[in-house]
Coordinates of C-alpha atoms in Angstrom, one line a residue:
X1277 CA 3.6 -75.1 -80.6
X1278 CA 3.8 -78.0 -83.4
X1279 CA 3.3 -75.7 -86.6
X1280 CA 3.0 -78.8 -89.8
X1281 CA 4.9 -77.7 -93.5
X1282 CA 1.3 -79.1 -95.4
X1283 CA -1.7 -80.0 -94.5
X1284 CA -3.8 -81.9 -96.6
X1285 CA -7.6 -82.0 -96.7
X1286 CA -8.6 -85.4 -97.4
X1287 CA -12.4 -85.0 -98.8
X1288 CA -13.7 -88.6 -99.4
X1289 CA -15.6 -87.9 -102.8
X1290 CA -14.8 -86.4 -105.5
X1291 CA -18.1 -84.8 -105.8
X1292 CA -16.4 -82.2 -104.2
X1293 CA -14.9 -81.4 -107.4
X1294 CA -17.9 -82.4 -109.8
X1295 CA -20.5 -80.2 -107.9
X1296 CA -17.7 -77.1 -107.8
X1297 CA -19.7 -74.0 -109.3
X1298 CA -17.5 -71.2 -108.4
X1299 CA -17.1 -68.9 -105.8
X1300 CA -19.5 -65.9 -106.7
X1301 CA -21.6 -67.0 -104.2
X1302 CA -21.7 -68.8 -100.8
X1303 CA -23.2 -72.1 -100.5
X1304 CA -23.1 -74.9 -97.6
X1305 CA -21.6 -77.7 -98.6
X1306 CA -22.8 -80.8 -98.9
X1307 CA -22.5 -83.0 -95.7
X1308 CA -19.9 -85.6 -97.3
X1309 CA -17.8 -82.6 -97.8
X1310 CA -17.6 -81.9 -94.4
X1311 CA -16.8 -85.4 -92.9
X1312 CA -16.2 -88.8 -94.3
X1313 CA -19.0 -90.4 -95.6
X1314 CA -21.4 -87.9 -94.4
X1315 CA -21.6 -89.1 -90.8
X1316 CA -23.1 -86.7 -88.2
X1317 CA -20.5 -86.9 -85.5
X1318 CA -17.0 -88.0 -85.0
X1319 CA -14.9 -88.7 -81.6
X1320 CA -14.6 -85.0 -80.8
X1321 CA -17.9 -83.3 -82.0
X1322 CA -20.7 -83.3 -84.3
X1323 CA -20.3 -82.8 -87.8
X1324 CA -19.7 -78.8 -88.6
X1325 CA -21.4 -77.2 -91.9
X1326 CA -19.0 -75.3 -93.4
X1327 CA -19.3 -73.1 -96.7
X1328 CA -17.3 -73.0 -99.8
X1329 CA -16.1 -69.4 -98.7
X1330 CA -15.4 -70.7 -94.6
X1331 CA -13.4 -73.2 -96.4
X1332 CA -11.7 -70.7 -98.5
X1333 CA -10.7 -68.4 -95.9
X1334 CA -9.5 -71.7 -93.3
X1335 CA -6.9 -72.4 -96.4
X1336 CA -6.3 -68.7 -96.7
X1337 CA -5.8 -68.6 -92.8
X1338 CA -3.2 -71.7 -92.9
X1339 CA -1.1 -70.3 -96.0
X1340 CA -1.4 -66.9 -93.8
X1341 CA 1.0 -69.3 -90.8
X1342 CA 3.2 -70.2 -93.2
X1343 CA 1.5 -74.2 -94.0
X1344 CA 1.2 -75.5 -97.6
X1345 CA -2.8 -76.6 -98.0
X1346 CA -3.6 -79.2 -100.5
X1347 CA -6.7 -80.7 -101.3
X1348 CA -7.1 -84.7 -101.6
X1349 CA -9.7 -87.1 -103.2
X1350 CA -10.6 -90.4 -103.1
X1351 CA -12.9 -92.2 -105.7
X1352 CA -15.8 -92.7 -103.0
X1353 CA -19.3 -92.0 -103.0
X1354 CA -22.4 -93.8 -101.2
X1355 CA -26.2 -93.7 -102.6
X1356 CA -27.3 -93.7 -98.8
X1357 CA -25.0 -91.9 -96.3
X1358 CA -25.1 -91.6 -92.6
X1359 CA -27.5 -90.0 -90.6
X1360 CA -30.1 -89.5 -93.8
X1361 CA -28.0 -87.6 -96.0
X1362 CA -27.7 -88.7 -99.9
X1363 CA -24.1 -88.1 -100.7
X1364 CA -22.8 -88.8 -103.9
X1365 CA -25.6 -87.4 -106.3
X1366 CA -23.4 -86.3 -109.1
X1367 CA -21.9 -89.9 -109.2
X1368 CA -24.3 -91.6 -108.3
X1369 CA -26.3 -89.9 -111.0
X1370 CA -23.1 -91.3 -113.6
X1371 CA -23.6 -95.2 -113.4
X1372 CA -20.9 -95.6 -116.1
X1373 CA -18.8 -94.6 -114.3
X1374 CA -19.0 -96.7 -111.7
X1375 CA -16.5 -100.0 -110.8
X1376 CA -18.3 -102.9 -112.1
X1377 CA -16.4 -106.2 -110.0
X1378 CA -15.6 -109.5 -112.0
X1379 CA -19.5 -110.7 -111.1
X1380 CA -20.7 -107.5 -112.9
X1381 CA -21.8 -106.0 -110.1
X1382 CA -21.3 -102.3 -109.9
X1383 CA -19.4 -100.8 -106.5
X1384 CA -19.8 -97.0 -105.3
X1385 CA -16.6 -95.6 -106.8
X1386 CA -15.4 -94.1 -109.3
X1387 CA -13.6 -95.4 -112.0
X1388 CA -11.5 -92.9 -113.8
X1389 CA -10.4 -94.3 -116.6
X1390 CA -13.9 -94.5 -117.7
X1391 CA -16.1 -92.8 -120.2
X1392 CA -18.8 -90.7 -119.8
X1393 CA -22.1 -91.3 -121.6
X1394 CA -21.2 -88.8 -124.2
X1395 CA -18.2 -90.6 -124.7
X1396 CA -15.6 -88.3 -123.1
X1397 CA -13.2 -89.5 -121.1
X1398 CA -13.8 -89.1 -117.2
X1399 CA -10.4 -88.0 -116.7
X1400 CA -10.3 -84.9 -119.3
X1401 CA -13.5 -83.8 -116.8
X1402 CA -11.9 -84.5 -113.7
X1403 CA -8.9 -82.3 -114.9
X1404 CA -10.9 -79.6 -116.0
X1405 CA -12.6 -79.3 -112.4
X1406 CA -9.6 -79.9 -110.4
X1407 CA -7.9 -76.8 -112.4
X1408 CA -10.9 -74.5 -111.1
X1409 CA -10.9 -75.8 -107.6
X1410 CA -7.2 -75.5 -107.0
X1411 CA -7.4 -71.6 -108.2
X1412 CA -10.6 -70.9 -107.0
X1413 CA -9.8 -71.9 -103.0
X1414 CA -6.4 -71.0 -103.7
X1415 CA -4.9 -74.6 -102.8
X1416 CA -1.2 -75.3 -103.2
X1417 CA -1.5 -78.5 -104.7
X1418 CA -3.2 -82.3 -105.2
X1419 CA -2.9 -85.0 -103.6
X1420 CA -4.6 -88.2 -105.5
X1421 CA -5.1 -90.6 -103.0
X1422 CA -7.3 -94.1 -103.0
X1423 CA -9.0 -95.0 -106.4
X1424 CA -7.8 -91.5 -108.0
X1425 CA -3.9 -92.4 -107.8
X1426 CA -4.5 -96.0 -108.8
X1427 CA -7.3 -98.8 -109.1
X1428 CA -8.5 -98.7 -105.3
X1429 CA -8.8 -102.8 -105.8
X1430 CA -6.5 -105.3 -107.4
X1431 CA -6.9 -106.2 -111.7
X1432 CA -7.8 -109.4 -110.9
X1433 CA -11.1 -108.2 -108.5
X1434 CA -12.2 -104.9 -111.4
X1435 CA -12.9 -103.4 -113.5
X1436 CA -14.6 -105.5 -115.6
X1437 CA -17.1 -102.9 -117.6
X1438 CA -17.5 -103.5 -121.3
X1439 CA -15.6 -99.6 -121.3
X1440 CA -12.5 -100.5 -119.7
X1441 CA -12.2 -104.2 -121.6
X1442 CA -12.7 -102.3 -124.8
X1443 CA -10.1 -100.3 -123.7
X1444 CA -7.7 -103.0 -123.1
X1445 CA -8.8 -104.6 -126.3
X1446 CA -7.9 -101.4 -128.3
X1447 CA -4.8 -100.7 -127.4
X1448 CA -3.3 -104.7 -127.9
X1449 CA -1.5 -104.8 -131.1
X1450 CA -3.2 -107.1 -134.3
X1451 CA -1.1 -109.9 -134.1
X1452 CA -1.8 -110.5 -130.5
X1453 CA -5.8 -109.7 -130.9
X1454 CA -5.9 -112.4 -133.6
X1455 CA -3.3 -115.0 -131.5
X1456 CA -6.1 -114.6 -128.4
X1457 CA -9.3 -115.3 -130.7
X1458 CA -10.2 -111.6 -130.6
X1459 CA -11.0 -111.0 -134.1
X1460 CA -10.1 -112.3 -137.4
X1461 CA -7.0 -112.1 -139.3
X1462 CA -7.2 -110.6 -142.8
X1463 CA -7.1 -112.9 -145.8
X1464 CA -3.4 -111.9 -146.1
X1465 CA -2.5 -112.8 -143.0
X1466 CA -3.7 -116.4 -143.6
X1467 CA -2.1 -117.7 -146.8
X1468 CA 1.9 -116.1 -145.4
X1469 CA 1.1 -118.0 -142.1
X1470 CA 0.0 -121.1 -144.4

């Protein structure tokens, strides 16, 4: 009899988003669309193949009772997901993207503050993708969640890519550049400090 306000669909990857191609025609969707990490069962059932117009019509069907529906993403994805399946080709495929920890090593998630390899920021993609999605399954909103609302680990753990130091570097004003041994202060700037 319990009848929620929202419900929000929590899908793991964005891949969700990056793969998107429309709605013209049906497709099944991948398997890390249809539950967390790709895994082939849960506590209650196997894993269900759903396709981009089931899913349609389930939000349709909720908005039809009255709920809110919004989609939400985290900044997951796995080269080698449970049960055989590959999830995460799209990212995986984008290794700039990718967290790199304080060691260098490189984590599967998504960074998106990042660039991509043409040099465009991640997030002006992301946007662009999220826009179609939302209108295309009709969704009434976003939810950001883990690693999309905020750095999914602490600033002291990642990221540590040359592309988000640069970053940092950038945006630090002259003064404070030169103060940290960043780069050289102009001529100028040494005989009024003298």
């Amino acid at each position: 009899g319990f009848v929620p306000e929202v419900i929000c669909f929590l899908l793991a990857s964005p891949d969700f988003l990056h793969t998107h191609q429309g709605m013209r025609h049906e497709v099944t969707l991948a398997p890390e669309h249809c539950a967390y990490g790709a895994r082939e069962y849960g506590a209650e059932r196997r894993r269900q193949a759903w396709t981009n117009w089931q899913f349609r019509g389930l939000v349709r069907t909720l908005q039809g009772h009255g709920i809110r529906v919004f989609l939400s993403t985290m900044n997951l994805f796995h080269g080698t997901g449970h049960g055989g399946a590959d999830p995460g080709g799209w990212s995986a495929a984008r290794p700039e993207l990718w967290e790199t920890r304080y060691a260098g090593e490189r984590v599967g998630c998504i960074n998106p503050l990042k660039h991509l390899a043409d040099g465009s920021l991640y997030e002006d993609f992301f946007v662009g993708r999220l826009r179609q999605v939302l209108q295309d399954y009709r969704f009434d909103g976003f939810h950001a969640a883990d690693g999309i609302a905020g750095p999914r680990r602490p600033i002291w753990v990642a990221d540590f890519s040359d592309d988000m130091v640069g970053q940092f570097l950038a945006r630090l004003d002259p003064d404070r550049r030169a103060a940290l041994g960043l780069e050289p202060r102009c001529d100028g700037d040494r005989e009024r400090s003298e």
